[in-house]
mmCIF file of C-alpha atoms and ligand atoms in Angstrom:
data_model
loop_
_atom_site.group_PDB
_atom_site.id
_atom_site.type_symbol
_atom_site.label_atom_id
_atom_site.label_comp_id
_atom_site.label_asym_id
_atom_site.label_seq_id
_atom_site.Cartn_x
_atom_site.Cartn_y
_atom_site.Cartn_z
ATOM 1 C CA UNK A 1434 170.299 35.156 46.383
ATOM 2 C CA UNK A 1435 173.752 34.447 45.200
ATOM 3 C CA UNK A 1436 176.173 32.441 46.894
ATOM 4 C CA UNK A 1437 178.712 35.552 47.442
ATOM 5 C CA UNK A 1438 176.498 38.083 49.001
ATOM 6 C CA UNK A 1439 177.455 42.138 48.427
ATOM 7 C CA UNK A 1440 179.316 42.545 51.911
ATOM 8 C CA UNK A 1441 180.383 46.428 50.373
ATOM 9 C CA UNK A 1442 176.940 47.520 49.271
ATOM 10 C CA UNK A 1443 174.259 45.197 50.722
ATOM 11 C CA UNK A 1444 170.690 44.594 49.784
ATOM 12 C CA UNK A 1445 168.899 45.153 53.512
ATOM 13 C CA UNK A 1446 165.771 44.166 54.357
ATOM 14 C CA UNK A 1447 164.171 45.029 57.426
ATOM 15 C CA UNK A 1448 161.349 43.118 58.874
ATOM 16 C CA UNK A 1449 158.850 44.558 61.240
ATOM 17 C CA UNK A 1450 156.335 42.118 62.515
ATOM 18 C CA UNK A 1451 152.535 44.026 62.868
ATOM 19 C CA UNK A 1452 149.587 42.719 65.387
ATOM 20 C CA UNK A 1453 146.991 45.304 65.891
ATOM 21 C CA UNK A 1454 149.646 48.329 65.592
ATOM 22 C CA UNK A 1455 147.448 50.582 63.731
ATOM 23 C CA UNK A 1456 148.264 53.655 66.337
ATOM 24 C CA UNK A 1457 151.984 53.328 66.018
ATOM 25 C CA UNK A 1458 152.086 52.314 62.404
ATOM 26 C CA UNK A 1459 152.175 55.725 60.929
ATOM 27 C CA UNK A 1460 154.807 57.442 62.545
ATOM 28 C CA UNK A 1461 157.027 54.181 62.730
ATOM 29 C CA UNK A 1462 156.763 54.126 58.461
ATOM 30 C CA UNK A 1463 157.850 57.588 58.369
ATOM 31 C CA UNK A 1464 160.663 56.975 60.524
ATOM 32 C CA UNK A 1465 161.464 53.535 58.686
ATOM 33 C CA UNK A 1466 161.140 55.011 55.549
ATOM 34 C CA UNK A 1467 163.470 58.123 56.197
ATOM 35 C CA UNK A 1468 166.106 55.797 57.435
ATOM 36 C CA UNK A 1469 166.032 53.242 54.619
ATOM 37 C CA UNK A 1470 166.331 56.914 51.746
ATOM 38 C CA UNK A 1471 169.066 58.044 54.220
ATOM 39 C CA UNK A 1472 170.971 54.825 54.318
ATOM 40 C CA UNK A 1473 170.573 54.357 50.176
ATOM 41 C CA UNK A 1474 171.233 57.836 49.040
ATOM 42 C CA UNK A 1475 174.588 57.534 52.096
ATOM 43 C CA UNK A 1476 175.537 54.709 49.356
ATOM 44 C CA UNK A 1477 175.268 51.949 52.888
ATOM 45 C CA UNK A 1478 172.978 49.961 51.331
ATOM 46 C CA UNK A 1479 171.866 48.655 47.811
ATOM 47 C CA UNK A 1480 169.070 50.347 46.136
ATOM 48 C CA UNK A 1481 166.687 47.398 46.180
ATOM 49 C CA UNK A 1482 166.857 47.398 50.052
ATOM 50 C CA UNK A 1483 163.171 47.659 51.351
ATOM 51 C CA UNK A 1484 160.777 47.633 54.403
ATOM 52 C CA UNK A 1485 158.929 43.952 55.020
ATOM 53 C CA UNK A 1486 156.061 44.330 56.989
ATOM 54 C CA UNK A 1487 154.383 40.989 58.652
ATOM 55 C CA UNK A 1488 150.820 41.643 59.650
ATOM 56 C CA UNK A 1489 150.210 38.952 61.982
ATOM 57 C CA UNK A 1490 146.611 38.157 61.266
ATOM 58 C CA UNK A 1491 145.874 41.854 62.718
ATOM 59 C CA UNK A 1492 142.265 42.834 63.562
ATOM 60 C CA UNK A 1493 142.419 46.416 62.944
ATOM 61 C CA UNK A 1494 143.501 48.827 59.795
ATOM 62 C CA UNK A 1495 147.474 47.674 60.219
ATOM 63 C CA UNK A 1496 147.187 45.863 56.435
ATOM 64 C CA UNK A 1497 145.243 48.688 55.113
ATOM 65 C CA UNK A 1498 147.810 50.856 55.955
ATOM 66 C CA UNK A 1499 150.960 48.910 55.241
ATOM 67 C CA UNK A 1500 149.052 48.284 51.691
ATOM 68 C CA UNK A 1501 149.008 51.862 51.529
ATOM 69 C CA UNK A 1502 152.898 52.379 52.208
ATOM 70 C CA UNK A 1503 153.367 49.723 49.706
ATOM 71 C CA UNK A 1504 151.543 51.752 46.682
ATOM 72 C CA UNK A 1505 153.412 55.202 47.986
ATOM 73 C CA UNK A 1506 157.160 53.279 47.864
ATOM 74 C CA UNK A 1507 158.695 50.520 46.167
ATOM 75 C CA UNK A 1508 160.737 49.824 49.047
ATOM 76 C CA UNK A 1509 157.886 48.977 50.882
ATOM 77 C CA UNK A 1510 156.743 45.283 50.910
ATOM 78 C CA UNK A 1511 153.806 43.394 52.831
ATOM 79 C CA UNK A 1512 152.893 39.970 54.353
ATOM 80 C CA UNK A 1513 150.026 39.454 55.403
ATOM 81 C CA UNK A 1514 149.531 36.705 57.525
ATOM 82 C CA UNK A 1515 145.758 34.445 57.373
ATOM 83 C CA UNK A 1516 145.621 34.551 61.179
ATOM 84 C CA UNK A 1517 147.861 35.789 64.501
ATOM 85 C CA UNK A 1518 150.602 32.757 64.990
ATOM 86 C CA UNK A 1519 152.610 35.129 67.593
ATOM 87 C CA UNK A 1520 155.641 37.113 67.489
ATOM 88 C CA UNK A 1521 158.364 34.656 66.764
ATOM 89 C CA UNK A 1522 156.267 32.981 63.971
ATOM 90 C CA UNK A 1523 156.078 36.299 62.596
ATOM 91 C CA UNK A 1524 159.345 36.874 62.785
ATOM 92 C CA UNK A 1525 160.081 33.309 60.618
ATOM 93 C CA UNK A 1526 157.769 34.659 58.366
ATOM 94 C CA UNK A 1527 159.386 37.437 57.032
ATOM 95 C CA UNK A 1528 162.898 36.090 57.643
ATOM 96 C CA UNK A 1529 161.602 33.793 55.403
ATOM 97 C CA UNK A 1530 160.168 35.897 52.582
ATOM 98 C CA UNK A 1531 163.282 38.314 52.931
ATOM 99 C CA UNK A 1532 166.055 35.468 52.426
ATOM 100 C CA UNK A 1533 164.804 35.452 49.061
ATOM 101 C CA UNK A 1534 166.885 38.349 47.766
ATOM 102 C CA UNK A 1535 168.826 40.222 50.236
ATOM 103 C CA UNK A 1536 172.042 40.328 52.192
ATOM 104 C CA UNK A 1537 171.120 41.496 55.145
ATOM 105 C CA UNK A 1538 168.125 41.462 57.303
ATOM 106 C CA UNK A 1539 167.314 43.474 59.786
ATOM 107 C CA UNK A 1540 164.355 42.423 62.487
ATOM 108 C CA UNK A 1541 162.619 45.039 64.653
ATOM 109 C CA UNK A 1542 159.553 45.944 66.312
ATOM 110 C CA UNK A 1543 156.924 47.630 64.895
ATOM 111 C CA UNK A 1544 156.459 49.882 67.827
ATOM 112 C CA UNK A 1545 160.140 51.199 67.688
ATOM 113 C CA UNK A 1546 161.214 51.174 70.624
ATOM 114 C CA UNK A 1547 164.365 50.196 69.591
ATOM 115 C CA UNK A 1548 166.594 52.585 68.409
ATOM 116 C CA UNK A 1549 165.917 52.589 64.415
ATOM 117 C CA UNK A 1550 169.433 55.053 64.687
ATOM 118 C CA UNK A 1551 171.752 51.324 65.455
ATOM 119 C CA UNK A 1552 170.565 50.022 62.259
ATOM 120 C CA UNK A 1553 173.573 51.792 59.976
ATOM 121 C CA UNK A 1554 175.701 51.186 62.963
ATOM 122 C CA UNK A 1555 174.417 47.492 62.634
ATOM 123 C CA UNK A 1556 174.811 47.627 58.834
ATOM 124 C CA UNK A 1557 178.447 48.813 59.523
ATOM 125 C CA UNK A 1558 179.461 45.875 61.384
ATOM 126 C CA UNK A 1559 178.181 43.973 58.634
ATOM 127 C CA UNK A 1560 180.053 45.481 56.025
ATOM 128 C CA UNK A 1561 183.177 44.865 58.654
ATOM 129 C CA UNK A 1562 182.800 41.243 58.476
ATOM 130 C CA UNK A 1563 180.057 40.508 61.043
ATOM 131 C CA UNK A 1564 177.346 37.906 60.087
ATOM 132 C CA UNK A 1565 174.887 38.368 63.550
ATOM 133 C CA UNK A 1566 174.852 41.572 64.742
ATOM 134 C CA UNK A 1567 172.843 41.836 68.225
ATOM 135 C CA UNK A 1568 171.077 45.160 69.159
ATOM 136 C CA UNK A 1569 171.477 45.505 73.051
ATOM 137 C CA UNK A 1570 169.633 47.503 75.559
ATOM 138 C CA UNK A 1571 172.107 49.834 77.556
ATOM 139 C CA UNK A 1572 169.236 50.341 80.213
ATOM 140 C CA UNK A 1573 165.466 49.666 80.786
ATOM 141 C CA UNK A 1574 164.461 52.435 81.993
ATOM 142 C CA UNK A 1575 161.806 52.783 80.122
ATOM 143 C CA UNK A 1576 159.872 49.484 81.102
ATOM 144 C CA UNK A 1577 157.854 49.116 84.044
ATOM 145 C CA UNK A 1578 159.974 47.875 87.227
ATOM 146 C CA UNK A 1579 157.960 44.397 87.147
ATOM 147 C CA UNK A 1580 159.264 43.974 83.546
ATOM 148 C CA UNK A 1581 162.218 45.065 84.606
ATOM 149 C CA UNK A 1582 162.545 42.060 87.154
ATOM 150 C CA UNK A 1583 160.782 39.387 85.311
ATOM 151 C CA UNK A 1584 162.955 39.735 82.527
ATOM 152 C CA UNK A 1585 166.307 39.849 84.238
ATOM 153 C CA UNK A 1586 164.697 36.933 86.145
ATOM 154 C CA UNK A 1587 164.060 35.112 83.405
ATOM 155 C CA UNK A 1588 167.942 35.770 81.519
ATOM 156 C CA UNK A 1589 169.533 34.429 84.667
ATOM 157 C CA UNK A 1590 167.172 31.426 84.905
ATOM 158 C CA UNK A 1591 167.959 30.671 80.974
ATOM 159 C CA UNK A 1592 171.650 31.309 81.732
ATOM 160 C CA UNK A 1593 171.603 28.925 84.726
ATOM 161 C CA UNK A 1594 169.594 26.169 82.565
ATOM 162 C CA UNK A 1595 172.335 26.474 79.696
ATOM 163 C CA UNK A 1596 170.680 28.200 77.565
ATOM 164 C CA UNK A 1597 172.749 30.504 74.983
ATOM 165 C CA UNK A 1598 171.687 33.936 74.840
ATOM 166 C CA UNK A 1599 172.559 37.473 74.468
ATOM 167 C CA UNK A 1600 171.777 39.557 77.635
ATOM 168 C CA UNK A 1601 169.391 42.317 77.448
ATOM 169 C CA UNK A 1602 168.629 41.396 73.634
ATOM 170 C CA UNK A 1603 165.535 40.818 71.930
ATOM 171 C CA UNK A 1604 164.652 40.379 68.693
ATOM 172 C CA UNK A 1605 165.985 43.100 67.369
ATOM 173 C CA UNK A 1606 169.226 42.036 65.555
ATOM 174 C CA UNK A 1607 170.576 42.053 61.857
ATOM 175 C CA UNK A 1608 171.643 38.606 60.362
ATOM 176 C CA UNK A 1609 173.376 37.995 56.759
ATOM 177 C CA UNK A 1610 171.064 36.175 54.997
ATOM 178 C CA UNK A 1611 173.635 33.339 54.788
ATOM 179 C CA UNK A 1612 172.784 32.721 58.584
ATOM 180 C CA UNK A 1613 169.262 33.263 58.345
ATOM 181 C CA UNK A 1614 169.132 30.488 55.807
ATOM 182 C CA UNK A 1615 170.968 28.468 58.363
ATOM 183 C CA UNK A 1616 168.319 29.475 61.137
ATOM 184 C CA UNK A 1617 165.421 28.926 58.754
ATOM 185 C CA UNK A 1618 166.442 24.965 59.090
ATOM 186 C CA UNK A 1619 165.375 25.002 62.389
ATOM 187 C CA UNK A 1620 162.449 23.373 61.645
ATOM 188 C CA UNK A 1621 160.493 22.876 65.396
ATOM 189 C CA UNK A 1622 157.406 24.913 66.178
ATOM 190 C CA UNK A 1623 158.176 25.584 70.076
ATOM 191 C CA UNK A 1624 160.788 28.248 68.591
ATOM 192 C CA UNK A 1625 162.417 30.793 70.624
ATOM 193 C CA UNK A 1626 164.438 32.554 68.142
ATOM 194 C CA UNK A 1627 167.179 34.317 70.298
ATOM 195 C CA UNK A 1628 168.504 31.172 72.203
ATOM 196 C CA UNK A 1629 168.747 29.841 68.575
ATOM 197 C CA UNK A 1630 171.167 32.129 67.034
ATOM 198 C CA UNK A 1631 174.144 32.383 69.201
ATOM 199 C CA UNK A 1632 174.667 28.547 68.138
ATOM 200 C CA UNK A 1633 174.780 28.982 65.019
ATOM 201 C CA UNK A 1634 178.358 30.035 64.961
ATOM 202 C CA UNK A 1635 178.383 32.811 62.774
ATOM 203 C CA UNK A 1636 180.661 35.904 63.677
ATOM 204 C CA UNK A 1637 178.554 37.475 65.970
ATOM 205 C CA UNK A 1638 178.826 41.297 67.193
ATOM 206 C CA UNK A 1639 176.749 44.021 69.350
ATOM 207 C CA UNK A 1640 175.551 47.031 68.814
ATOM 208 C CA UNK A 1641 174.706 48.980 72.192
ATOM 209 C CA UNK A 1642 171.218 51.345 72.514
ATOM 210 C CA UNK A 1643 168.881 52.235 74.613
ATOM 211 C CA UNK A 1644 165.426 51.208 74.570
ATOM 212 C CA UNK A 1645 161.959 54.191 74.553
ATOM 213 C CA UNK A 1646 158.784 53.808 75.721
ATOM 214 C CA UNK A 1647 156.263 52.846 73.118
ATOM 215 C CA UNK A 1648 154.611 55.836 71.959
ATOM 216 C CA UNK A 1649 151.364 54.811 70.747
ATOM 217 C CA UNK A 1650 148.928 51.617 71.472
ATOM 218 C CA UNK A 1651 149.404 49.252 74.349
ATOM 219 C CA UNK A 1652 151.849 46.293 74.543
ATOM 220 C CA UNK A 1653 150.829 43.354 72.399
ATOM 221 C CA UNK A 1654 152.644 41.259 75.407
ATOM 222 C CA UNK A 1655 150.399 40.709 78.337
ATOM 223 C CA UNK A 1656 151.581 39.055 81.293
ATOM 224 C CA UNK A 1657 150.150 35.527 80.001
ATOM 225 C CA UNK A 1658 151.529 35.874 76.298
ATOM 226 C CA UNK A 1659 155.084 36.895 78.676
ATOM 227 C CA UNK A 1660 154.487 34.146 80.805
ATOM 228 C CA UNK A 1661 154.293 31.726 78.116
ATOM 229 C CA UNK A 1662 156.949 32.811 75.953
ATOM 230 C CA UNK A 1663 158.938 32.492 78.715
ATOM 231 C CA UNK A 1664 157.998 28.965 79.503
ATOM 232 C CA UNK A 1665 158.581 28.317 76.122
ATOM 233 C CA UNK A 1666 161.952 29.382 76.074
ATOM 234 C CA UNK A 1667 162.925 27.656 78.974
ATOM 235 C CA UNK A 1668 161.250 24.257 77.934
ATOM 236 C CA UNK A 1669 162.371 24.134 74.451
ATOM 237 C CA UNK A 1670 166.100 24.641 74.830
ATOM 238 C CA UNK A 1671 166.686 22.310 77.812
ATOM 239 C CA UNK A 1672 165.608 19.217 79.545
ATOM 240 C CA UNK A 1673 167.745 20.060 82.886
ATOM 241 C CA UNK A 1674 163.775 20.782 84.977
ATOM 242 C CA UNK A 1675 162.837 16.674 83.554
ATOM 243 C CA UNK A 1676 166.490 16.047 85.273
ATOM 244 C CA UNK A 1677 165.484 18.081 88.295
ATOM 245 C CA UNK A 1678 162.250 15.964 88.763
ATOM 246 C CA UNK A 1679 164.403 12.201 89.247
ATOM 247 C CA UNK A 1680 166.885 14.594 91.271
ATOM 248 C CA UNK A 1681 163.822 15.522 94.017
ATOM 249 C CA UNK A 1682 162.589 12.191 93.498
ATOM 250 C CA UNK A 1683 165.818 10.588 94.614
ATOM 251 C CA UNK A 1684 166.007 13.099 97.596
ATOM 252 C CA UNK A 1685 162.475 11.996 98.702
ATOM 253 C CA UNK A 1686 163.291 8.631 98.455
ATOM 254 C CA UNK A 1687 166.731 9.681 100.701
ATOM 255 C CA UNK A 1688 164.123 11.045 103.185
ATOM 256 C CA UNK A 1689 161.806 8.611 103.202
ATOM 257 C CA UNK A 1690 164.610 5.892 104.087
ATOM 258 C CA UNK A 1691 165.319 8.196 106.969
ATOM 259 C CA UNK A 1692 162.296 8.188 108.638
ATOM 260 C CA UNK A 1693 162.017 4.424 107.724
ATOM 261 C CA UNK A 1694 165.558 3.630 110.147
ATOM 262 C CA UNK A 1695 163.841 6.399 112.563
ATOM 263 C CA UNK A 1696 160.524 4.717 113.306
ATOM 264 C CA UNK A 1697 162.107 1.609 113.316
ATOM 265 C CA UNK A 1698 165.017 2.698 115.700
ATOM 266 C CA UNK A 1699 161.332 3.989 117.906
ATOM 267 C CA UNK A 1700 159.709 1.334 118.098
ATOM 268 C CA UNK A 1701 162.669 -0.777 119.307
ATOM 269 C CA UNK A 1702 163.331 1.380 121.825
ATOM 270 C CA UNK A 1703 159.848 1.574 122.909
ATOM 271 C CA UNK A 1704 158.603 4.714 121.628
ATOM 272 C CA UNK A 1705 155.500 5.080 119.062
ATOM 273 C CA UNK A 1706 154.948 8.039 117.200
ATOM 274 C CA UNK A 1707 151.555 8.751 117.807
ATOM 275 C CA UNK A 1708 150.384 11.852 115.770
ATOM 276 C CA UNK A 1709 149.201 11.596 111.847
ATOM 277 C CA UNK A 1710 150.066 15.704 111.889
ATOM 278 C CA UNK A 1711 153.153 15.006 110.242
ATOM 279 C CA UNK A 1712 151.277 11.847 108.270
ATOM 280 C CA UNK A 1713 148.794 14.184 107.112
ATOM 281 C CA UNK A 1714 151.062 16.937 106.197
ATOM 282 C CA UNK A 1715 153.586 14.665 104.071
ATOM 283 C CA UNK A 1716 150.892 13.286 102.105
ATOM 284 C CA UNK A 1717 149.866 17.154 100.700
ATOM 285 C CA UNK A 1718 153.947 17.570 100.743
ATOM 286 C CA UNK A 1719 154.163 14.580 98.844
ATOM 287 C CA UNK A 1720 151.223 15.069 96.609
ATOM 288 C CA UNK A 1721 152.487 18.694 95.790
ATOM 289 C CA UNK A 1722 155.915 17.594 94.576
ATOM 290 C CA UNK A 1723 154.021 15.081 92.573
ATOM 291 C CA UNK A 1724 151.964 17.384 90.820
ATOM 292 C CA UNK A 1725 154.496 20.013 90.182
ATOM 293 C CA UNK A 1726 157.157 16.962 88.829
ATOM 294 C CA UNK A 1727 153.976 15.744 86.705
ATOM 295 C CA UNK A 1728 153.526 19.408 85.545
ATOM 296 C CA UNK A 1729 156.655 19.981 83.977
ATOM 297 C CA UNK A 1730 156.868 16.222 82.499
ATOM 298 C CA UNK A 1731 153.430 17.288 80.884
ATOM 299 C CA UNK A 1732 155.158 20.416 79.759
ATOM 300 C CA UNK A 1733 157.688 18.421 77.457
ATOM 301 C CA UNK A 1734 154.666 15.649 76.469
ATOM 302 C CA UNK A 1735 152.955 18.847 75.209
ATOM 303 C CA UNK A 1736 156.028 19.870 73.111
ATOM 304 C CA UNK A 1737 156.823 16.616 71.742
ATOM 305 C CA UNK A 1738 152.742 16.619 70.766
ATOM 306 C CA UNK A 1739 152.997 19.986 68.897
ATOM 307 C CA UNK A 1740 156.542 18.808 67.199
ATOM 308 C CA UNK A 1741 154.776 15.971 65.913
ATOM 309 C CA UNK A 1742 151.681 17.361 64.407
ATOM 310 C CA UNK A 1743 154.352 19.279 62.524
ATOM 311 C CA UNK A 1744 151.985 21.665 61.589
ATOM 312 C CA UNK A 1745 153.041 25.088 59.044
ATOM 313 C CA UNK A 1746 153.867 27.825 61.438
ATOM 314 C CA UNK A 1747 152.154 30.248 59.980
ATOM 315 C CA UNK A 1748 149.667 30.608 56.376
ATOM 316 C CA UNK A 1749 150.235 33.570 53.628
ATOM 317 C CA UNK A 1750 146.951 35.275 53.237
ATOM 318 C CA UNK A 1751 147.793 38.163 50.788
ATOM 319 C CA UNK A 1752 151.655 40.103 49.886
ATOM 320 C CA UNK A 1753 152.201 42.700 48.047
ATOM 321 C CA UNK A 1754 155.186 43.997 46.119
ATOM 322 C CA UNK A 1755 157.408 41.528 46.963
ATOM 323 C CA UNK A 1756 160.004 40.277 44.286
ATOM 324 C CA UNK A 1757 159.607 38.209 41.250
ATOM 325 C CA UNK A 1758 163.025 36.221 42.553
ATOM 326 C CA UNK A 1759 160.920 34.340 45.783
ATOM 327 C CA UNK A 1760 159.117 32.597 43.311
ATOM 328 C CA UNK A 1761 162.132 31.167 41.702
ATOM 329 C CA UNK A 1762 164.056 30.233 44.728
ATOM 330 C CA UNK A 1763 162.508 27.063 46.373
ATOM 331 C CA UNK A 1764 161.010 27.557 49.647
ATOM 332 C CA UNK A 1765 163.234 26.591 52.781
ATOM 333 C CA UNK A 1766 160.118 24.733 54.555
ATOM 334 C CA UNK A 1767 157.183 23.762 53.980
ATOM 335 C CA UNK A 1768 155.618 24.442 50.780
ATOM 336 C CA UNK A 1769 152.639 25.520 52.521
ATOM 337 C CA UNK A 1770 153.537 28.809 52.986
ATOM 338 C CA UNK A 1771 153.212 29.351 49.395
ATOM 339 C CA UNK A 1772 150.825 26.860 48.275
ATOM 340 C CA UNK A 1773 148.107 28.379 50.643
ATOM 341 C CA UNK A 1774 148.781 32.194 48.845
ATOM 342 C CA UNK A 1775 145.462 33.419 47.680
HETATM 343 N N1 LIG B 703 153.577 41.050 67.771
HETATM 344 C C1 LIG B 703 153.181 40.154 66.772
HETATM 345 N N2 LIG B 703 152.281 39.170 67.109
HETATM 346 C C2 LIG B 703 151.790 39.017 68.374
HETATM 347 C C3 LIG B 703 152.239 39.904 69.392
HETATM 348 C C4 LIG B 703 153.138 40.911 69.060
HETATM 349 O O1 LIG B 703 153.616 40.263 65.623
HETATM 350 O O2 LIG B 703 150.971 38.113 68.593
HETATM 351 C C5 LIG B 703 154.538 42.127 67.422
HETATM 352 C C6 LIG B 703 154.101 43.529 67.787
HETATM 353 O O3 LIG B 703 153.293 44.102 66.768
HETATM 354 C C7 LIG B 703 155.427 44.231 67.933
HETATM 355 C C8 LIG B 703 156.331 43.153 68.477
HETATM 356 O O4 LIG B 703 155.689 41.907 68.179
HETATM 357 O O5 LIG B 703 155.944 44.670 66.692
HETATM 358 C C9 LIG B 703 156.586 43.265 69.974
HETATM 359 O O6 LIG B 703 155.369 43.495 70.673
HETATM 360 P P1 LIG B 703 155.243 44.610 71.789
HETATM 361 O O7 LIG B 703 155.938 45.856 71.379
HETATM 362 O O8 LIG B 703 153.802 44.766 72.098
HETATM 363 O O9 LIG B 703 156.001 43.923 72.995
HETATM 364 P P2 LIG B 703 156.797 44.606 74.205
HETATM 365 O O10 LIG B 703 157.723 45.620 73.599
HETATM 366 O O11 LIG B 703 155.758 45.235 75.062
HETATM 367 O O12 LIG B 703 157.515 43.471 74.847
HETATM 368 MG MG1 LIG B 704 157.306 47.040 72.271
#
């Protein structure tokens, strides 16, 4: 895209990663859709805006019926992805294929449950000067009460570890594509996308909203895809639980000194401890600590493994009407992406 992107009439793209949403699909297009007609036709947005959908190596009709969108409307594009690399992969994905002549991009979930009615409000602080514009959940009402906890939980925890990020916002966001280019250099593979982007120091805004149920199919976020996105996100932004682990050691090491003076001071004074209770017992203590410290050590090994494998995030199975112009502009990572297009 050019360097001086249309601020007053952007070219939006909005990119809705897929896995297995065949149920949802359907009505989510014909939302999509109407808002994308509304939004050009209202003049808010540049005629060659369009709808990117990233099928992430789904298992049921999803491409079939995104390829189907893409023969009813032009401003309907597809990715389809040679095998399910996850949500935030995804998510890079189309970013990805989307810098390549827009704007603006717009990132939501397929499932809607975000308020598709922020996007011109979105688009609006765009147009006002703002480069990262956040979508943020007024309530949660609508989740469960144990996603309710884990997930404030889990903002707290990343807040207490350092980690930058927007409370009670997902993915669901609109960046210039000047700042997605920027985010796109991010080249790890343990990426957690939304403790990237406050840092990127862009002029940043929110849009408030509030989040629905899902209305059709399940979650695609089980308790151990949750549990590990979450560990993810925790381990790949900061190093504070590795400080944490010489911290306890050094406080065991205090403790152990203590009892050292202690059954010395004893046995001077004539006293032996006779029990191995309390032997017994610090050993498993002791052996615990050990384990957990050795965990989260072998939490980082693991991460510095993947980061050096450097392998492509994610393979391009199939596309379809996407623009001439990607194939002109050199790709931002890897060339694999478009090297392995078949
Ligand atoms: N998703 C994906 N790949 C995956 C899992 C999920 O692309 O491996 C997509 C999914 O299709 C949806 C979004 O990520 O568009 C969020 O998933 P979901 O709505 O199931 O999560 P929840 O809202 O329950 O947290
Ligand atoms: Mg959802």
């Amino acid at each position: 895209m050019s360097a001086s992107p249309n601020i007053c009439k952007p070219t939006l793209a909005i990119v809705i990663p897929s896995f297995n949403e065949e149920e949802v699909l359907p009505s989510s297009n014909a939302s999509l859709t109407g808002l994308l007609c509304k939004m050009i036709t209202d003049n808010e947005i540049s005629e060659d805006s369009y709808l990117l959908y990233v099928d992430d190596g789904s298992r049921d009709r999803t491409w079939e019926l995104i390829r189907g969108y893409a023969a009813e409307s032009r401003h309907v594009r597809g990715l389809r992805l040679a095998a399910n690399v996850g949500h935030q992969n995804a998510l890079i994905a189309g970013l990805s294929e989307a810098s390549a002549d827009t704007d603006a991009i717009v990132t939501i979930d397929a499932d809607l449950q975000d308020d598709i009615e922020a996007i011109p409000k979105m688009v609006k602080d765009f147009r006002n000067g703002s480069e990262i514009v956040y979508g943020v959940r007024e309530n949660r009402d609508s989740d469960t009460r144990f996603k309710r906890i884990t997930a404030q939980s889990f903002y707290k925890l990343m807040h207490h570890l350092g980690v930058k990020s927007v409370y009670n916002h997902a993915d669901f966001r609109l960046m210039s594509t000047a700042a997605v280019r920027d985010f796109l250099l991010y080249d790890e593979r343990n990426i957690f996308i939304r403790g990237i982007i406050p840092g990127l120091g862009r002029t940043q805004s929110e849009v408030r909203y509030s989040r629905k149920p899902r209305t059709a199919g399940k979650t695609k976020y089980p308790l151990k895809k949750m549990l590990n996105f979450a560990v993810d996100g925790i381990t790949s932004f900061s190093v504070r639980p590795v400080r944490m682990v010489f911290f306890l050691g050094m406080a065991f090491l205090l403790v152990a000194l203590g009892i050292f003076i202690y059954v010395i001071i004893r046995h001077f004074t004539g006293h032996t401890n006779a029990g191995w209770t309390s032997l017994i017992l610090s050993i498993w203590f002791c052996t615990g600590v050990l384990l957990i410290s050795l965990g989260i050590i072998g939490e980082y090994v693991g991460k510095i493994y993947t980061e050096v494998k450097h392998r492509p995030r994610y393979a391009v199975r199939d596309s379809i009407n996407h623009s001439n112009k990607h194939n002109d502009t050199p790709p931002l990572r890897s060339e694999y992406e478009t090297t392995r297009k078949h």
